[in-house]
Amino acid sequence: MTEVADAKLEDVEFLKAKFRELKIQAREELESLRRDRDQMREYKKIRDDHNKEVKALIESVRAEREERDRINQEINEAKERRMAIHAQLKSLYDEIRELRSNLVGSPSNDQRKMMRRVEELEWRQQTELLTRDEEVGIVEEIARIEAQLVKIGQEKEKQDRISELRRLARKLKDEASEAHEKVLTLSEQSQIHHQEVVRIRPQLEEYKKSADTAHKNFVEWLKKVKDGETKLKERRTMIDEIQGKLRKHTVEKRDVEREEHFQQQKAQERERVESAVEKLQSGKRLTFDEFILAQRTVSDDKKKSKRRDRGSSEETRNESEPAKSTEAEELIKEPLDTVEIDQELEDITSNPPHESTDDE
């Protein structure tokens, strides 16, 4: 081979070595990229799972708060009802005391004792939590004393009003007790929902913190993945460039080899023709093939001589051109002997999968 050919051969060997080196690097980077993607997807899954937990806990807190607030509203209404009843009771007892103070009776000690006794009983009725029997006993005793006072003071009409007011007061006290019991019951229910909100809040904060941390890690690994994809694409570009040069060299080498083979065949054919013509002209013995070949050559030479004699400017078509055309067509049809990159690397570097950047 010539010096130029030797130089090209050295370049080709260098390109092949570089090609193998780049393929090894690309495979290593591909494995690293896969590991980075797996880690990124793991953080993404953790983030999404914890965000779902956060959403569910927020919904639970909202429901508990709404129920607690609804119960608190009922508590406020019951308290307002209880306060209104107490105000009515105070008004009733004020009127009773006013009526009793206007009762006229004997100035005897018995009358004063009876009035003091009534006041004591009424005070107990207002300030103490009495049983039903005790309440009835006090009411009956007051009624007896006041009946005596009415007789003494001839204040029957006022006493009737006092009795009516006391019956109304007992009814209002029952309603006040019911309102108070309702307040206590609802307060217990409200406290249950409030405690549930307090219990959920630390879990909610923990999941939010974990989701934020996972998202931060996801963004970091997403950047690594994108950098790895960019680097792998650059490596693929270099591989394609070298592969193109190797393919070009292979084509050029095959063209040269085919041309040399074609010229060699022409030279051999020319030698056969010249040998056959020489034998024919010298009268030597020829084989049948040599005779046909020599006769055809002599006949063609005579035809060419006649054309030249007639001064024809028409040129004959070169008989070797169809052969060259056929050779060229065969060259195009035949597969190139090039070094192909692994299909796996081809697929991944051509269409690398991407994670959606919306998560960022």
Short mmCIF file of C-alpha atoms in Angstrom, two decimals:
data_model
loop_
_atom_site.label_atom_id
_atom_site.label_comp_id
_atom_site.label_asym_id
_atom_site.label_seq_id
_atom_site.Cartn_x
_atom_site.Cartn_y
_atom_site.Cartn_z
CA MET A 1 0.00 0.00 0.00
CA THR A 2 1.07 3.61 -0.51
CA GLU A 3 2.08 6.01 2.26
CA VAL A 4 -1.27 7.77 1.93
CA ALA A 5 -3.07 4.47 2.33
CA ASP A 6 -0.92 3.65 5.36
CA ALA A 7 -1.80 7.01 6.90
CA LYS A 8 -5.51 6.39 6.31
CA LEU A 9 -5.19 2.96 7.87
CA GLU A 10 -3.67 4.50 10.99
CA ASP A 11 -6.55 7.01 11.12
CA VAL A 12 -9.08 4.20 10.80
CA GLU A 13 -7.49 2.21 13.61
CA PHE A 14 -7.54 5.33 15.76
CA LEU A 15 -11.22 5.93 14.95
CA LYS A 16 -12.12 2.32 15.74
CA ALA A 17 -10.32 2.52 19.08
CA LYS A 18 -12.04 5.81 19.84
CA PHE A 19 -15.36 4.31 18.78
CA ARG A 20 -14.96 1.38 21.18
CA GLU A 21 -13.93 3.74 23.97
CA LEU A 22 -16.99 5.96 23.42
CA LYS A 23 -19.30 2.94 23.40
CA ILE A 24 -17.93 1.78 26.76
CA GLN A 25 -18.34 5.27 28.19
CA ALA A 26 -21.86 5.51 26.77
CA ARG A 27 -22.86 2.19 28.37
CA GLU A 28 -21.48 3.31 31.74
CA GLU A 29 -23.29 6.64 31.48
CA LEU A 30 -26.45 4.82 30.46
CA GLU A 31 -26.34 2.61 33.55
CA SER A 32 -25.70 5.66 35.72
CA LEU A 33 -28.64 7.43 34.06
CA ARG A 34 -30.91 4.47 34.78
CA ARG A 35 -29.92 4.48 38.45
CA ASP A 36 -30.52 8.23 38.65
CA ARG A 37 -33.94 7.82 37.05
CA ASP A 38 -34.89 5.08 39.51
CA GLN A 39 -33.86 7.27 42.44
CA MET A 40 -35.74 10.24 40.99
CA ARG A 41 -38.91 8.17 40.51
CA GLU A 42 -38.63 6.86 44.07
CA TYR A 43 -38.58 10.39 45.49
CA LYS A 44 -41.44 11.36 43.20
CA LYS A 45 -43.52 8.44 44.47
CA ILE A 46 -42.79 9.34 48.11
CA ARG A 47 -43.75 12.95 47.45
CA ASP A 48 -46.99 12.04 45.67
CA ASP A 49 -47.99 9.48 48.32
CA HIS A 50 -47.37 11.92 51.17
CA ASN A 51 -49.21 14.70 49.34
CA LYS A 52 -52.21 12.37 49.13
CA GLU A 53 -51.96 11.79 52.89
CA VAL A 54 -51.73 15.55 53.47
CA LYS A 55 -54.82 16.13 51.34
CA ALA A 56 -56.77 13.43 53.21
CA LEU A 57 -55.72 14.79 56.62
CA ILE A 58 -56.63 18.35 55.64
CA GLU A 59 -60.07 17.10 54.63
CA SER A 60 -60.41 15.29 57.99
CA VAL A 61 -59.42 18.43 59.92
CA ARG A 62 -61.90 20.49 57.92
CA ALA A 63 -64.72 18.03 58.64
CA GLU A 64 -63.88 17.88 62.37
CA ARG A 65 -63.75 21.67 62.61
CA GLU A 66 -67.07 22.08 60.83
CA GLU A 67 -68.73 19.60 63.17
CA ARG A 68 -67.13 21.23 66.22
CA ASP A 69 -68.25 24.70 65.10
CA ARG A 70 -71.78 23.45 64.45
CA ILE A 71 -71.97 21.98 67.97
CA ASN A 72 -70.50 25.17 69.47
CA GLN A 73 -73.25 27.13 67.76
CA GLU A 74 -75.84 24.91 69.43
CA ILE A 75 -74.03 25.38 72.76
CA ASN A 76 -74.23 29.16 72.39
CA GLU A 77 -77.93 28.95 71.58
CA ALA A 78 -78.54 26.74 74.66
CA LYS A 79 -76.58 29.15 76.87
CA GLU A 80 -78.55 32.10 75.57
CA ARG A 81 -81.77 30.21 76.29
CA ARG A 82 -80.58 29.40 79.82
CA MET A 83 -79.62 33.03 80.48
CA ALA A 84 -83.01 34.22 79.22
CA ILE A 85 -84.78 31.79 81.57
CA HIS A 86 -82.67 32.96 84.52
CA ALA A 87 -83.60 36.55 83.70
CA GLN A 88 -87.29 35.57 83.70
CA LEU A 89 -86.87 33.77 87.02
CA LYS A 90 -85.25 36.81 88.58
CA SER A 91 -88.13 38.96 87.38
CA LEU A 92 -90.67 36.50 88.83
CA TYR A 93 -88.98 36.34 92.22
CA ASP A 94 -88.70 40.12 92.34
CA GLU A 95 -92.45 40.37 91.76
CA ILE A 96 -93.13 37.71 94.41
CA ARG A 97 -91.04 39.60 96.97
CA GLU A 98 -92.81 42.82 96.04
CA LEU A 99 -96.25 41.23 96.54
CA ARG A 100 -95.26 39.59 99.79
CA SER A 101 -93.88 42.83 101.19
CA ASN A 102 -97.29 44.42 100.68
CA LEU A 103 -99.16 41.73 102.58
CA VAL A 104 -100.99 43.18 105.59
CA GLY A 105 -101.44 41.00 108.66
CA SER A 106 -101.33 40.85 112.44
CA PRO A 107 -98.22 42.36 113.93
CA SER A 108 -97.96 39.34 116.16
CA ASN A 109 -94.73 37.45 116.48
CA ASP A 110 -96.33 34.41 114.84
CA GLN A 111 -96.98 36.35 111.64
CA ARG A 112 -93.41 37.65 111.53
CA LYS A 113 -92.07 34.19 112.16
CA MET A 114 -94.21 32.81 109.37
CA MET A 115 -92.95 35.48 106.95
CA ARG A 116 -89.33 34.83 107.91
CA ARG A 117 -89.96 31.14 107.42
CA VAL A 118 -91.36 31.79 103.96
CA GLU A 119 -88.33 33.90 103.07
CA GLU A 120 -85.99 31.16 104.26
CA LEU A 121 -87.83 28.58 102.21
CA GLU A 122 -87.82 30.81 99.10
CA TRP A 123 -84.11 31.49 99.55
CA ARG A 124 -83.44 27.77 99.65
CA GLN A 125 -85.62 27.34 96.59
CA GLN A 126 -83.59 29.93 94.67
CA THR A 127 -80.09 29.03 95.77
CA GLU A 128 -80.06 25.30 96.43
CA LEU A 129 -80.31 22.35 94.04
CA LEU A 130 -83.30 20.49 95.50
CA THR A 131 -84.80 17.14 94.74
CA ARG A 132 -88.32 16.90 93.45
CA ASP A 133 -89.62 15.81 96.87
CA GLU A 134 -87.76 18.60 98.66
CA GLU A 135 -89.07 21.11 96.15
CA VAL A 136 -92.62 19.87 96.65
CA GLY A 137 -92.22 19.94 100.43
CA ILE A 138 -91.00 23.53 100.40
CA VAL A 139 -93.77 24.62 98.05
CA GLU A 140 -96.42 22.99 100.20
CA GLU A 141 -95.01 24.50 103.39
CA ILE A 142 -94.85 27.95 101.81
CA ALA A 143 -98.40 27.51 100.58
CA ARG A 144 -99.60 26.60 104.06
CA ILE A 145 -97.82 29.53 105.69
CA GLU A 146 -99.02 31.98 103.08
CA ALA A 147 -102.54 30.65 103.41
CA GLN A 148 -102.34 31.46 107.05
CA LEU A 149 -100.89 34.87 106.25
CA VAL A 150 -103.70 35.52 103.77
CA LYS A 151 -106.23 34.75 106.39
CA ILE A 152 -104.43 36.97 108.79
CA GLY A 153 -103.95 39.83 106.37
CA GLN A 154 -107.01 39.32 104.22
CA GLU A 155 -104.68 39.32 101.16
CA LYS A 156 -106.06 36.32 99.31
CA GLU A 157 -105.83 37.91 95.84
CA LYS A 158 -102.19 38.77 96.24
CA GLN A 159 -101.44 35.31 97.53
CA ASP A 160 -103.07 33.77 94.47
CA ARG A 161 -100.83 35.86 92.26
CA ILE A 162 -97.84 34.78 94.28
CA SER A 163 -98.83 31.12 93.88
CA GLU A 164 -99.25 31.55 90.13
CA LEU A 165 -95.85 33.17 89.86
CA ARG A 166 -94.28 30.34 91.83
CA ARG A 167 -95.81 27.71 89.54
CA LEU A 168 -94.41 29.58 86.55
CA ALA A 169 -91.03 29.82 88.29
CA ARG A 170 -90.93 26.04 88.81
CA LYS A 171 -91.65 25.50 85.13
CA LEU A 172 -88.91 27.91 84.11
CA LYS A 173 -86.45 26.22 86.46
CA ASP A 174 -87.14 22.90 84.73
CA GLU A 175 -86.48 24.51 81.35
CA ALA A 176 -83.28 26.08 82.66
CA SER A 177 -82.12 22.68 83.92
CA GLU A 178 -82.78 21.13 80.50
CA ALA A 179 -80.84 23.91 78.78
CA HIS A 180 -77.95 23.42 81.21
CA GLU A 181 -77.86 19.66 80.59
CA LYS A 182 -77.85 20.30 76.86
CA VAL A 183 -74.89 22.66 77.25
CA LEU A 184 -72.94 20.00 79.17
CA THR A 185 -73.72 17.24 76.66
CA LEU A 186 -72.86 19.36 73.64
CA SER A 187 -69.66 20.58 75.30
CA GLU A 188 -68.47 16.98 75.65
CA GLN A 189 -69.20 16.33 71.96
CA SER A 190 -67.41 19.52 70.92
CA GLN A 191 -64.38 18.55 72.98
CA ILE A 192 -64.19 15.18 71.22
CA HIS A 193 -64.00 16.85 67.79
CA HIS A 194 -61.51 19.42 69.07
CA GLN A 195 -59.23 16.69 70.43
CA GLU A 196 -59.41 14.94 67.05
CA VAL A 197 -58.22 18.14 65.34
CA VAL A 198 -55.37 18.39 67.86
CA ARG A 199 -54.45 14.73 67.25
CA ILE A 200 -54.39 15.06 63.45
CA ARG A 201 -52.36 18.28 63.29
CA PRO A 202 -48.91 16.74 64.14
CA GLN A 203 -49.46 13.99 61.55
CA LEU A 204 -50.39 16.61 58.97
CA GLU A 205 -47.26 18.66 59.66
CA GLU A 206 -45.07 15.54 59.54
CA TYR A 207 -46.44 14.45 56.15
CA LYS A 208 -46.11 17.99 54.77
CA LYS A 209 -42.50 18.18 55.88
CA SER A 210 -41.74 14.75 54.41
CA ALA A 211 -43.45 15.65 51.11
CA ASP A 212 -41.46 18.90 50.88
CA THR A 213 -38.19 17.05 51.51
CA ALA A 214 -39.06 14.39 48.91
CA HIS A 215 -39.92 17.11 46.37
CA LYS A 216 -36.60 18.85 46.99
CA ASN A 217 -34.75 15.57 46.43
CA PHE A 218 -36.86 14.87 43.34
CA VAL A 219 -35.89 18.22 41.80
CA GLU A 220 -32.19 17.57 42.51
CA TRP A 221 -32.28 14.10 40.91
CA LEU A 222 -34.35 15.41 38.00
CA LYS A 223 -31.53 17.85 37.26
CA LYS A 224 -29.02 14.98 37.42
CA VAL A 225 -31.16 12.96 34.99
CA LYS A 226 -31.40 15.84 32.53
CA ASP A 227 -27.67 16.46 32.74
CA GLY A 228 -27.07 12.74 32.15
CA GLU A 229 -29.37 12.73 29.13
CA THR A 230 -27.60 15.76 27.67
CA LYS A 231 -24.21 14.15 28.21
CA LEU A 232 -25.41 10.88 26.66
CA LYS A 233 -26.74 12.74 23.61
CA GLU A 234 -23.37 14.44 23.17
CA ARG A 235 -21.69 11.04 23.40
CA ARG A 236 -24.11 9.70 20.80
CA THR A 237 -23.28 12.58 18.46
CA MET A 238 -19.58 11.78 18.72
CA ILE A 239 -20.29 8.10 18.08
CA ASP A 240 -22.37 8.95 15.01
CA GLU A 241 -19.61 11.18 13.65
CA ILE A 242 -16.99 8.46 14.03
CA GLN A 243 -19.37 5.86 12.64
CA GLY A 244 -19.94 8.07 9.59
CA LYS A 245 -16.21 8.38 9.01
CA LEU A 246 -15.76 4.61 9.33
CA ARG A 247 -18.63 4.00 6.92
CA LYS A 248 -17.14 6.46 4.43
CA HIS A 249 -13.77 4.74 4.68
CA THR A 250 -15.38 1.34 4.12
CA VAL A 251 -17.18 2.60 1.01
CA GLU A 252 -14.02 4.18 -0.38
CA LYS A 253 -12.01 1.05 0.34
CA ARG A 254 -14.56 -1.15 -1.40
CA ASP A 255 -14.67 1.20 -4.39
CA VAL A 256 -10.89 0.97 -4.74
CA GLU A 257 -10.92 -2.81 -4.40
CA ARG A 258 -13.68 -3.17 -6.99
CA GLU A 259 -11.90 -0.81 -9.40
CA GLU A 260 -8.65 -2.75 -8.99
CA HIS A 261 -10.50 -6.01 -9.56
CA PHE A 262 -12.22 -4.58 -12.62
CA GLN A 263 -8.93 -3.32 -14.10
CA GLN A 264 -7.31 -6.67 -13.37
CA GLN A 265 -10.12 -8.46 -15.22
CA LYS A 266 -9.73 -6.08 -18.17
CA ALA A 267 -5.99 -6.68 -18.28
CA GLN A 268 -6.50 -10.45 -18.20
CA GLU A 269 -9.11 -10.20 -20.94
CA ARG A 270 -6.79 -8.04 -23.01
CA GLU A 271 -3.97 -10.58 -22.60
CA ARG A 272 -6.28 -13.40 -23.72
CA VAL A 273 -7.36 -11.44 -26.78
CA GLU A 274 -3.81 -10.50 -27.74
CA SER A 275 -2.65 -14.10 -27.27
CA ALA A 276 -5.51 -15.47 -29.39
CA VAL A 277 -4.92 -12.91 -32.18
CA GLU A 278 -1.19 -13.62 -32.16
CA LYS A 279 -1.81 -17.38 -32.47
CA LEU A 280 -4.31 -16.80 -35.27
CA GLN A 281 -1.94 -14.55 -37.21
CA SER A 282 1.04 -16.88 -36.70
CA GLY A 283 -0.95 -19.96 -37.66
CA LYS A 284 -0.63 -21.63 -34.30
CA ARG A 285 -3.21 -24.04 -33.04
CA LEU A 286 -6.12 -22.39 -31.13
CA THR A 287 -8.79 -23.71 -28.89
CA PHE A 288 -12.37 -23.16 -29.94
CA ASP A 289 -12.82 -20.33 -27.41
CA GLU A 290 -9.57 -18.69 -28.52
CA PHE A 291 -10.61 -18.97 -32.17
CA ILE A 292 -14.00 -17.33 -31.51
CA LEU A 293 -12.37 -14.58 -29.43
CA ALA A 294 -9.66 -13.88 -32.07
CA GLN A 295 -12.14 -13.91 -34.94
CA ARG A 296 -14.48 -11.51 -33.10
CA THR A 297 -11.57 -9.17 -32.34
CA VAL A 298 -10.33 -9.17 -35.96
CA SER A 299 -13.86 -8.58 -37.22
CA ASP A 300 -14.36 -5.69 -34.81
CA ASP A 301 -11.05 -4.16 -35.87
CA LYS A 302 -12.08 -4.33 -39.55
CA LYS A 303 -15.38 -2.64 -38.79
CA LYS A 304 -13.63 0.12 -36.90
CA SER A 305 -11.20 0.57 -39.79
CA LYS A 306 -14.07 0.92 -42.27
CA ARG A 307 -15.75 3.53 -40.10
CA ARG A 308 -12.54 5.52 -39.92
CA ASP A 309 -12.17 5.23 -43.68
CA ARG A 310 -15.65 6.66 -44.24
CA GLY A 311 -14.69 9.57 -42.01
CA SER A 312 -17.50 8.81 -39.61
CA SER A 313 -17.28 10.92 -36.48
CA GLU A 314 -19.53 8.61 -34.54
CA GLU A 315 -17.74 7.06 -31.59
CA THR A 316 -18.42 3.59 -30.41
CA ARG A 317 -19.67 3.06 -26.92
CA ASN A 318 -17.12 1.77 -24.52
CA GLU A 319 -17.91 -1.89 -23.92
CA SER A 320 -16.68 -1.67 -20.38
CA GLU A 321 -19.29 0.94 -19.32
CA PRO A 322 -22.18 -1.50 -18.80
CA ALA A 323 -19.89 -3.60 -16.69
CA LYS A 324 -18.96 -0.56 -14.62
CA SER A 325 -22.59 0.41 -14.26
CA THR A 326 -23.42 -3.10 -13.14
CA GLU A 327 -20.54 -3.03 -10.72
CA ALA A 328 -21.74 0.30 -9.32
CA GLU A 329 -25.29 -1.01 -8.92
CA GLU A 330 -24.03 -4.10 -7.13
CA LEU A 331 -21.96 -1.86 -4.86
CA ILE A 332 -25.04 0.14 -3.94
CA LYS A 333 -27.12 -2.96 -3.30
CA GLU A 334 -24.55 -4.73 -1.17
CA PRO A 335 -24.64 -3.98 2.62
CA LEU A 336 -21.83 -1.89 4.06
CA ASP A 337 -19.41 -3.63 6.36
CA THR A 338 -19.61 -1.07 9.17
CA VAL A 339 -19.50 -1.34 12.93
CA GLU A 340 -23.03 -0.72 14.25
CA ILE A 341 -23.77 0.65 17.70
CA ASP A 342 -25.70 -1.58 20.06
CA GLN A 343 -29.45 -1.38 19.50
CA GLU A 344 -30.07 -0.66 23.16
CA LEU A 345 -27.77 2.37 23.11
CA GLU A 346 -29.30 3.43 19.78
CA ASP A 347 -32.85 3.41 21.18
CA ILE A 348 -32.08 5.17 24.43
CA THR A 349 -29.83 7.88 23.03
CA SER A 350 -32.20 8.51 20.13
CA ASN A 351 -35.33 8.73 22.28
CA PRO A 352 -34.34 9.17 25.92
CA PRO A 353 -37.37 9.13 28.23
CA HIS A 354 -38.03 12.35 30.12
CA GLU A 355 -39.82 13.02 33.36
CA SER A 356 -42.35 15.82 33.24
CA THR A 357 -40.87 19.09 34.44
CA ASP A 358 -44.29 20.20 35.69
CA ASP A 359 -43.40 18.63 39.02
CA GLU A 360 -40.70 21.20 39.50
#
